[in-house]
Amino acid sequence: MMLGAVLFDVDGVLLDSTEAHRHVWDAWAGLRGLDASVVWPLTFGRRPEDTVRLAAPELDPSQDRLVLDQLLDQQQDAFPAVDGAVELLLFAAAGLPLPRVQVYGGDVAQAKPAPECYLKAAAALGLEPSACLVVEDAPAGVAAGKAAGCRVAGFTSTHNRDGLRPADLFFDTHADTAAYLEVAGLLSTGSLA
C-alpha cells in the first residue's frame, strides 16, 4: 500500500504534555470534589469538554472548559517536544512553516474515537484515508484512525502496545517513526501533516 501522508496527533506524540495535563486535571478534579485517579484515564485522546461529560455529567462542559483553560494557562511552557520529534519534523527549529493541514478539536463536531478529524485531514490533503498513516498515542485516537480507514501506528509514549491495539504497527521512539517514514519515502516529500 502506498502512503501519501502522515497524520500526527500532537499531545503525547509530538509534545510531551503529560505532566502539564496531569497537573491541570488533578487541580480540576480537586476543585470539583472528584477522584483525580478516576478522572485522569478518561482524558487520553479526548477534548476537555468530552472528558468533563464523562467524569461529571452534571457539570456544564463549556463552563468547565473555561476553568480548565485557566488552569492550563498556569502551566506556561510545560510542553516540551517528545524526544526525537524536533529532529523528525524540524518545523520551528528550522524556521519551516507548520504543516499545511491542521485539524483541531474545535474543527470537528465529534471528537475521537469518531473518525471525523482524520477524515477531514485526508480530505484537505486530497487523499483517500487509506493513503494516510495516523500516528497516535491514545486508544481513542487509534480507534478514530481505524474508523476513518487509515493505516494506524501506535506511538507508545502514553500507552503500551496492548493498550493501542488494533494499531497496524507500533513506534516506540521517533527514531522508529523516522526509519519507517524514510523507507516509505515520506521524509523527503514534505508529506507530513
Short mmCIF file of C-alpha atoms in Angstrom, two decimals:
data_model
loop_
_atom_site.label_atom_id
_atom_site.label_comp_id
_atom_site.label_asym_id
_atom_site.label_seq_id
_atom_site.Cartn_x
_atom_site.Cartn_y
_atom_site.Cartn_z
CA MET A 1 0.00 0.00 0.00
CA MET A 2 1.38 3.42 -0.97
CA LEU A 3 1.21 6.11 1.68
CA GLY A 4 0.65 9.70 0.65
CA ALA A 5 0.77 11.48 4.02
CA VAL A 6 1.32 11.06 7.74
CA LEU A 7 -1.24 12.49 10.15
CA PHE A 8 0.28 13.15 13.57
CA ASP A 9 -1.64 13.51 16.78
CA VAL A 10 0.06 16.25 18.84
CA ASP A 11 -0.33 15.58 22.59
CA GLY A 12 1.79 12.59 23.53
CA VAL A 13 3.19 12.12 20.01
CA LEU A 14 4.87 15.44 19.19
CA LEU A 15 4.57 17.29 22.51
CA ASP A 16 5.11 15.75 25.93
CA SER A 17 2.05 17.26 27.54
CA THR A 18 1.53 14.52 30.11
CA GLU A 19 2.91 16.28 33.20
CA ALA A 20 1.19 19.61 32.46
CA HIS A 21 -2.12 17.95 31.66
CA ARG A 22 -1.87 15.80 34.77
CA HIS A 23 -1.45 18.93 36.91
CA VAL A 24 -4.43 20.56 35.20
CA TRP A 25 -6.75 17.58 35.56
CA ASP A 26 -5.67 16.88 39.16
CA ALA A 27 -6.40 20.51 40.06
CA TRP A 28 -9.75 20.44 38.24
CA ALA A 29 -10.76 17.18 39.95
CA GLY A 30 -9.88 18.72 43.32
CA LEU A 31 -11.99 21.80 42.58
CA ARG A 32 -14.94 19.58 41.64
CA GLY A 33 -14.56 17.09 44.51
CA LEU A 34 -13.71 14.24 42.15
CA ASP A 35 -11.12 11.48 42.45
CA ALA A 36 -8.23 12.54 40.19
CA SER A 37 -7.15 8.92 39.71
CA VAL A 38 -10.56 8.17 38.16
CA VAL A 39 -10.61 11.32 36.01
CA TRP A 40 -7.07 11.02 34.59
CA PRO A 41 -7.60 7.87 32.47
CA LEU A 42 -10.66 9.49 30.88
CA THR A 43 -8.59 12.33 29.42
CA PHE A 44 -6.49 10.48 26.82
CA GLY A 45 -7.45 11.19 23.24
CA ARG A 46 -10.43 13.32 24.23
CA ARG A 47 -11.31 17.00 24.13
CA PRO A 48 -11.65 18.58 27.58
CA GLU A 49 -15.42 19.02 27.18
CA ASP A 50 -15.81 15.33 26.40
CA THR A 51 -13.80 14.38 29.47
CA VAL A 52 -15.97 16.64 31.64
CA ARG A 53 -19.10 14.95 30.22
CA LEU A 54 -17.73 11.54 31.17
CA ALA A 55 -16.29 12.45 34.57
CA ALA A 56 -19.07 14.74 35.80
CA PRO A 57 -22.20 14.65 33.62
CA GLU A 58 -23.96 17.11 35.93
CA LEU A 59 -21.48 19.90 35.07
CA ASP A 60 -21.61 22.29 32.13
CA PRO A 61 -18.71 21.26 29.86
CA SER A 62 -18.40 24.70 28.26
CA GLN A 63 -18.12 26.41 31.64
CA ASP A 64 -15.63 23.88 32.91
CA ARG A 65 -13.61 24.29 29.70
CA LEU A 66 -13.01 27.88 30.81
CA VAL A 67 -11.77 26.66 34.19
CA LEU A 68 -9.53 24.09 32.51
CA ASP A 69 -8.15 26.73 30.14
CA GLN A 70 -7.27 28.95 33.11
CA LEU A 71 -5.52 26.05 34.84
CA LEU A 72 -3.68 25.24 31.60
CA ASP A 73 -2.54 28.86 31.23
CA GLN A 74 -0.78 28.47 34.59
CA GLN A 75 1.37 25.70 33.09
CA GLN A 76 3.12 28.18 30.77
CA ASP A 77 5.95 26.44 28.88
CA ALA A 78 5.42 22.95 30.29
CA PHE A 79 5.09 21.30 26.87
CA PRO A 80 8.48 20.06 25.70
CA ALA A 81 8.82 18.16 22.46
CA VAL A 82 8.76 14.37 22.71
CA ASP A 83 12.29 13.01 22.26
CA GLY A 84 13.07 12.91 18.56
CA ALA A 85 10.05 14.97 17.44
CA VAL A 86 12.09 18.09 16.64
CA GLU A 87 14.55 16.11 14.54
CA LEU A 88 11.69 14.29 12.84
CA LEU A 89 9.69 17.38 11.92
CA LEU A 90 12.10 20.33 12.27
CA PHE A 91 9.27 22.85 11.88
CA ALA A 92 10.03 25.60 14.38
CA ALA A 93 13.69 24.66 14.85
CA ALA A 94 14.39 25.07 11.14
CA GLY A 95 12.10 28.06 10.63
CA LEU A 96 9.76 25.99 8.47
CA PRO A 97 6.02 26.62 8.40
CA LEU A 98 3.70 24.34 10.27
CA PRO A 99 2.09 21.57 8.23
CA ARG A 100 -0.35 22.97 5.70
CA VAL A 101 -3.21 20.91 7.14
CA GLN A 102 -4.08 21.19 10.80
CA VAL A 103 -7.27 19.87 12.39
CA TYR A 104 -8.05 20.88 15.96
CA GLY A 105 -10.69 19.64 18.38
CA GLY A 106 -12.78 22.73 17.70
CA ASP A 107 -12.80 21.94 13.97
CA VAL A 108 -14.88 18.80 14.38
CA ALA A 109 -18.38 18.13 15.67
CA GLN A 110 -17.45 14.71 17.05
CA ALA A 111 -14.24 14.06 18.95
CA LYS A 112 -12.17 10.89 18.89
CA PRO A 113 -12.92 7.98 18.77
CA ALA A 114 -15.13 9.34 15.97
CA PRO A 115 -13.14 9.41 12.71
CA GLU A 116 -14.06 12.99 11.71
CA CYS A 117 -10.67 14.59 12.46
CA TYR A 118 -8.77 12.14 10.27
CA LEU A 119 -11.39 12.18 7.53
CA LYS A 120 -11.12 16.00 7.42
CA ALA A 121 -7.32 15.90 7.32
CA ALA A 122 -7.26 13.35 4.49
CA ALA A 123 -9.86 15.32 2.52
CA ALA A 124 -7.94 18.57 3.00
CA LEU A 125 -4.85 16.83 1.61
CA GLY A 126 -6.85 15.49 -1.33
CA LEU A 127 -6.17 11.90 -0.30
CA GLU A 128 -8.22 8.84 0.46
CA PRO A 129 -7.92 7.92 4.14
CA SER A 130 -6.34 4.60 3.12
CA ALA A 131 -3.37 6.60 1.76
CA CYS A 132 -2.72 8.14 5.19
CA LEU A 133 -0.76 6.85 8.16
CA VAL A 134 -2.06 8.10 11.51
CA VAL A 135 0.45 8.24 14.39
CA GLU A 136 -1.45 8.09 17.70
CA ASP A 137 -0.63 7.50 21.36
CA ALA A 138 -4.16 7.06 22.75
CA PRO A 139 -6.72 4.28 22.33
CA ALA A 140 -9.43 6.77 21.28
CA GLY A 141 -7.10 8.14 18.59
CA VAL A 142 -6.21 4.67 17.32
CA ALA A 143 -9.93 3.90 17.11
CA ALA A 144 -10.55 7.17 15.21
CA GLY A 145 -7.81 6.42 12.70
CA LYS A 146 -9.03 2.88 12.12
CA ALA A 147 -12.66 4.03 11.78
CA ALA A 148 -11.53 6.60 9.19
CA GLY A 149 -9.94 3.82 7.14
CA CYS A 150 -6.37 4.96 7.72
CA ARG A 151 -3.37 2.80 8.49
CA VAL A 152 -2.53 3.46 12.16
CA ALA A 153 0.78 3.43 14.03
CA GLY A 154 0.53 3.26 17.81
CA PHE A 155 3.16 5.52 19.43
CA THR A 156 3.96 4.04 22.85
CA SER A 157 4.60 7.25 24.81
CA THR A 158 1.46 7.12 26.99
CA HIS A 159 0.13 3.59 26.47
CA ASN A 160 1.79 0.26 25.84
CA ARG A 161 1.24 -1.78 22.69
CA ASP A 162 -1.60 -3.80 24.21
CA GLY A 163 -3.41 -0.55 25.05
CA LEU A 164 -3.01 0.67 21.47
CA ARG A 165 -4.41 -2.35 19.69
CA PRO A 166 -5.77 -2.61 17.00
CA ALA A 167 -2.99 -0.37 15.61
CA ASP A 168 -1.40 -1.79 12.45
CA LEU A 169 2.16 -1.16 13.64
CA PHE A 170 3.95 0.43 16.59
CA PHE A 171 6.65 3.04 17.12
CA ASP A 172 8.41 3.12 20.49
CA THR A 173 10.55 6.16 19.60
CA HIS A 174 10.66 8.79 16.91
CA ALA A 175 13.79 7.10 15.60
CA ASP A 176 11.44 4.20 14.78
CA THR A 177 8.99 6.66 13.20
CA ALA A 178 11.71 8.30 11.09
CA ALA A 179 13.10 4.96 9.92
CA TYR A 180 9.66 3.81 8.80
CA LEU A 181 8.89 7.10 7.05
CA GLU A 182 12.24 7.08 5.31
CA VAL A 183 11.63 3.60 3.91
CA ALA A 184 8.12 4.69 2.88
CA GLY A 185 9.64 7.70 1.11
CA LEU A 186 7.68 10.24 3.15
CA LEU A 187 10.50 12.05 4.94
CA SER A 188 11.82 13.74 1.83
CA THR A 189 8.48 14.54 0.18
CA GLY A 190 7.02 17.00 2.68
CA SER A 191 4.02 14.74 3.23
CA LEU A 192 3.88 15.16 6.98
CA ALA A 193 0.62 16.77 8.15
#
